[in-house]
Amino acid sequence: MSNDRNNPSAAPDARGGKYLTFVLATEEYGFEILKVREIIGLMDITRVPSMPAYVVGVINLRGKVIPVVDLRLKFGMDSTDHTPETCIIVVAVQGQLMGVVVDKVSEVLDIRAADIEDAPGVGAAVEIRFILGMAKAKGSVKILLDVDRVLSETEQAELLAGTLA
């Protein structure tokens, strides 16, 4: 019999739950569904001068101007031509809406905490601070991202200041 109740480090893993999964290059990633506001098709993106290369510009989302980040560029992957499956996932990042360009949205998965492991310390294409965990689902591994950490607080402040200028 387990003695987990007496072990404070055995607290339930809060990472379990529903995730929107999507594809970048050949890998599948996931955002917590509670951070996702909507998924929209690729639309005209207005470039903003002096932004980092991964900030592809801003869009007008029903009267609200929001920044758009290309995750491929943010993670140092090669850029690629957009396809009919390319879309923008609108997420809430620390109270602000932000668009994230991805290659393709896959599905919403309910992932048990027991199926999520910590990210390995080496060999990841994505900085480990962005990763909530590695989920085993449907016979493959999904990289679960912490959307609040994809952009550092400094980057978020600069980005939001740029969109307001």
mmCIF file of C-alpha atoms in Angstrom:
data_model
loop_
_atom_site.group_PDB
_atom_site.id
_atom_site.type_symbol
_atom_site.label_atom_id
_atom_site.label_comp_id
_atom_site.label_asym_id
_atom_site.label_seq_id
_atom_site.Cartn_x
_atom_site.Cartn_y
_atom_site.Cartn_z
ATOM 1 C CA MET A 1 0.000 0.000 0.000
ATOM 2 C CA SER A 2 1.239 3.470 -0.863
ATOM 3 C CA ASN A 3 2.163 5.940 1.821
ATOM 4 C CA ASP A 4 1.617 9.025 -0.384
ATOM 5 C CA ARG A 5 -0.578 10.878 2.111
ATOM 6 C CA ASN A 6 2.422 11.312 4.426
ATOM 7 C CA ASN A 7 4.711 12.449 1.615
ATOM 8 C CA PRO A 8 4.217 16.162 0.726
ATOM 9 C CA SER A 9 6.107 15.736 -2.538
ATOM 10 C CA ALA A 10 3.456 13.242 -3.680
ATOM 11 C CA ALA A 11 0.854 15.972 -4.217
ATOM 12 C CA PRO A 12 -1.307 15.390 -7.285
ATOM 13 C CA ASP A 13 0.255 16.643 -10.504
ATOM 14 C CA ALA A 14 -1.711 19.697 -11.657
ATOM 15 C CA ARG A 15 -0.541 19.279 -15.242
ATOM 16 C CA GLY A 16 -3.256 16.802 -16.149
ATOM 17 C CA GLY A 17 -6.231 18.161 -18.118
ATOM 18 C CA LYS A 18 -7.358 19.162 -21.581
ATOM 19 C CA TYR A 19 -4.830 20.388 -24.135
ATOM 20 C CA LEU A 20 -5.228 21.761 -27.648
ATOM 21 C CA THR A 21 -2.607 19.962 -29.711
ATOM 22 C CA PHE A 22 -1.008 21.353 -32.834
ATOM 23 C CA VAL A 23 1.844 20.628 -35.209
ATOM 24 C CA LEU A 24 5.066 22.553 -35.803
ATOM 25 C CA ALA A 25 7.369 20.899 -38.357
ATOM 26 C CA THR A 26 7.214 17.187 -37.458
ATOM 27 C CA GLU A 27 6.437 17.496 -33.747
ATOM 28 C CA GLU A 28 3.166 17.812 -31.861
ATOM 29 C CA TYR A 29 2.769 20.386 -29.131
ATOM 30 C CA GLY A 30 -0.028 21.344 -26.790
ATOM 31 C CA PHE A 31 -1.398 24.381 -25.000
ATOM 32 C CA GLU A 32 -3.644 24.125 -21.937
ATOM 33 C CA ILE A 33 -7.157 24.494 -23.308
ATOM 34 C CA LEU A 34 -7.977 27.099 -20.642
ATOM 35 C CA LYS A 35 -5.401 29.431 -22.253
ATOM 36 C CA VAL A 36 -6.911 29.091 -25.736
ATOM 37 C CA ARG A 37 -9.530 31.661 -26.676
ATOM 38 C CA GLU A 38 -10.128 30.668 -30.289
ATOM 39 C CA ILE A 39 -8.624 29.299 -33.469
ATOM 40 C CA ILE A 40 -8.782 31.418 -36.601
ATOM 41 C CA GLY A 41 -7.603 30.956 -40.138
ATOM 42 C CA LEU A 42 -4.561 32.808 -41.323
ATOM 43 C CA MET A 43 -5.487 36.404 -42.102
ATOM 44 C CA ASP A 44 -3.702 39.563 -43.201
ATOM 45 C CA ILE A 45 -0.977 40.350 -40.708
ATOM 46 C CA THR A 46 0.332 43.906 -40.485
ATOM 47 C CA ARG A 47 4.101 43.972 -39.968
ATOM 48 C CA VAL A 48 5.367 46.244 -37.229
ATOM 49 C CA PRO A 49 8.857 47.725 -37.625
ATOM 50 C CA SER A 50 11.571 47.022 -35.052
ATOM 51 C CA MET A 51 9.968 43.843 -33.723
ATOM 52 C CA PRO A 52 11.891 40.614 -33.249
ATOM 53 C CA ALA A 53 11.735 38.322 -36.313
ATOM 54 C CA TYR A 54 9.407 35.860 -34.555
ATOM 55 C CA VAL A 55 6.804 38.613 -34.079
ATOM 56 C CA VAL A 56 5.251 38.550 -37.512
ATOM 57 C CA GLY A 57 3.002 41.548 -36.854
ATOM 58 C CA VAL A 58 -0.444 42.366 -35.551
ATOM 59 C CA ILE A 59 -3.983 41.475 -36.548
ATOM 60 C CA ASN A 60 -7.310 43.178 -36.030
ATOM 61 C CA LEU A 61 -9.388 40.658 -34.127
ATOM 62 C CA ARG A 62 -12.898 42.116 -34.066
ATOM 63 C CA GLY A 63 -11.612 45.607 -33.300
ATOM 64 C CA LYS A 64 -8.817 44.579 -30.955
ATOM 65 C CA VAL A 65 -5.225 44.740 -32.209
ATOM 66 C CA ILE A 66 -3.244 41.748 -30.989
ATOM 67 C CA PRO A 67 0.372 40.713 -31.647
ATOM 68 C CA VAL A 68 1.069 37.532 -33.611
ATOM 69 C CA VAL A 69 4.067 35.301 -32.928
ATOM 70 C CA ASP A 70 5.336 32.598 -35.306
ATOM 71 C CA LEU A 71 6.314 29.716 -33.028
ATOM 72 C CA ARG A 72 8.576 28.187 -35.697
ATOM 73 C CA LEU A 73 10.702 31.336 -35.668
ATOM 74 C CA LYS A 74 10.508 31.722 -31.894
ATOM 75 C CA PHE A 75 11.866 28.198 -31.468
ATOM 76 C CA GLY A 76 14.609 28.667 -34.068
ATOM 77 C CA MET A 77 13.026 26.396 -36.679
ATOM 78 C CA ASP A 78 13.103 27.109 -40.403
ATOM 79 C CA SER A 79 10.304 29.234 -41.771
ATOM 80 C CA THR A 80 7.941 27.526 -44.172
ATOM 81 C CA ASP A 81 5.285 28.498 -46.664
ATOM 82 C CA HIS A 82 1.812 28.719 -45.212
ATOM 83 C CA THR A 83 -0.688 26.051 -46.233
ATOM 84 C CA PRO A 84 -4.496 25.955 -46.010
ATOM 85 C CA GLU A 85 -3.968 24.230 -42.624
ATOM 86 C CA THR A 86 -1.812 27.034 -41.211
ATOM 87 C CA CYS A 87 -3.783 28.881 -38.566
ATOM 88 C CA ILE A 88 -3.567 31.262 -35.650
ATOM 89 C CA ILE A 89 -4.332 30.089 -32.133
ATOM 90 C CA VAL A 90 -5.462 33.048 -30.018
ATOM 91 C CA VAL A 91 -4.252 32.549 -26.458
ATOM 92 C CA ALA A 92 -4.417 34.527 -23.247
ATOM 93 C CA VAL A 93 -0.915 35.323 -22.037
ATOM 94 C CA GLN A 94 -0.918 36.880 -18.596
ATOM 95 C CA GLY A 95 -4.200 38.652 -19.293
ATOM 96 C CA GLN A 96 -3.354 39.776 -22.849
ATOM 97 C CA LEU A 97 -4.497 38.146 -26.072
ATOM 98 C CA MET A 98 -1.825 36.971 -28.465
ATOM 99 C CA GLY A 99 -1.955 35.114 -31.769
ATOM 100 C CA VAL A 100 0.318 32.151 -32.358
ATOM 101 C CA VAL A 101 0.921 30.888 -35.901
ATOM 102 C CA VAL A 102 1.114 27.085 -36.088
ATOM 103 C CA ASP A 103 1.340 24.653 -39.005
ATOM 104 C CA LYS A 104 -1.825 22.760 -38.155
ATOM 105 C CA VAL A 105 -4.228 22.299 -35.249
ATOM 106 C CA SER A 106 -4.728 18.649 -34.349
ATOM 107 C CA GLU A 107 -7.259 17.992 -31.595
ATOM 108 C CA VAL A 108 -8.182 18.490 -27.963
ATOM 109 C CA LEU A 109 -6.812 15.722 -25.768
ATOM 110 C CA ASP A 110 -7.686 14.948 -22.165
ATOM 111 C CA ILE A 111 -4.306 13.963 -20.761
ATOM 112 C CA ARG A 112 -4.035 12.317 -17.354
ATOM 113 C CA ALA A 113 -1.374 13.633 -14.990
ATOM 114 C CA ALA A 114 0.090 10.131 -14.824
ATOM 115 C CA ASP A 115 0.810 10.349 -18.570
ATOM 116 C CA ILE A 116 2.871 13.552 -18.246
ATOM 117 C CA GLU A 117 6.554 13.486 -17.416
ATOM 118 C CA ASP A 118 9.091 16.237 -16.905
ATOM 119 C CA ALA A 119 11.034 17.311 -19.976
ATOM 120 C CA PRO A 120 14.439 15.735 -20.414
ATOM 121 C CA GLY A 121 17.303 18.100 -19.761
ATOM 122 C CA VAL A 122 19.055 17.599 -23.081
ATOM 123 C CA GLY A 123 18.262 17.415 -26.747
ATOM 124 C CA ALA A 124 15.084 19.476 -26.815
ATOM 125 C CA ALA A 125 14.565 21.798 -29.782
ATOM 126 C CA VAL A 126 12.502 24.029 -27.528
ATOM 127 C CA GLU A 127 13.952 25.745 -24.473
ATOM 128 C CA ILE A 128 13.115 23.670 -21.461
ATOM 129 C CA ARG A 129 11.626 26.652 -19.597
ATOM 130 C CA PHE A 130 8.770 26.701 -22.143
ATOM 131 C CA ILE A 131 7.857 23.070 -21.502
ATOM 132 C CA LEU A 132 5.212 22.060 -18.961
ATOM 133 C CA GLY A 133 5.873 18.418 -19.612
ATOM 134 C CA MET A 134 6.038 15.594 -22.098
ATOM 135 C CA ALA A 135 2.728 13.809 -22.546
ATOM 136 C CA LYS A 136 2.313 10.253 -23.712
ATOM 137 C CA ALA A 137 -0.911 10.160 -25.719
ATOM 138 C CA LYS A 138 -2.190 8.090 -28.608
ATOM 139 C CA GLY A 139 1.095 6.288 -29.081
ATOM 140 C CA SER A 140 3.259 9.387 -29.393
ATOM 141 C CA VAL A 141 4.780 12.127 -27.284
ATOM 142 C CA LYS A 142 3.297 15.636 -27.227
ATOM 143 C CA ILE A 143 5.354 18.560 -25.961
ATOM 144 C CA LEU A 144 3.129 20.553 -23.611
ATOM 145 C CA LEU A 145 4.036 24.238 -23.615
ATOM 146 C CA ASP A 146 3.616 26.822 -20.876
ATOM 147 C CA VAL A 147 2.196 29.633 -22.992
ATOM 148 C CA ASP A 148 2.949 32.192 -20.266
ATOM 149 C CA ARG A 149 6.645 31.342 -20.569
ATOM 150 C CA VAL A 150 6.903 31.188 -24.361
ATOM 151 C CA LEU A 151 7.545 34.906 -24.184
ATOM 152 C CA SER A 152 9.510 36.234 -21.243
ATOM 153 C CA GLU A 153 7.981 39.052 -19.242
ATOM 154 C CA THR A 154 10.434 41.482 -20.864
ATOM 155 C CA GLU A 155 9.515 40.300 -24.346
ATOM 156 C CA GLN A 156 5.815 40.582 -23.542
ATOM 157 C CA ALA A 157 6.230 44.151 -22.250
ATOM 158 C CA GLU A 158 8.203 45.153 -25.353
ATOM 159 C CA LEU A 159 5.699 43.483 -27.624
ATOM 160 C CA LEU A 160 2.706 45.134 -26.031
ATOM 161 C CA ALA A 161 4.430 48.524 -26.018
ATOM 162 C CA GLY A 162 5.119 48.071 -29.730
ATOM 163 C CA THR A 163 1.503 47.303 -30.529
ATOM 164 C CA LEU A 164 0.333 50.360 -28.673
ATOM 165 C CA ALA A 165 2.696 52.760 -30.423
#
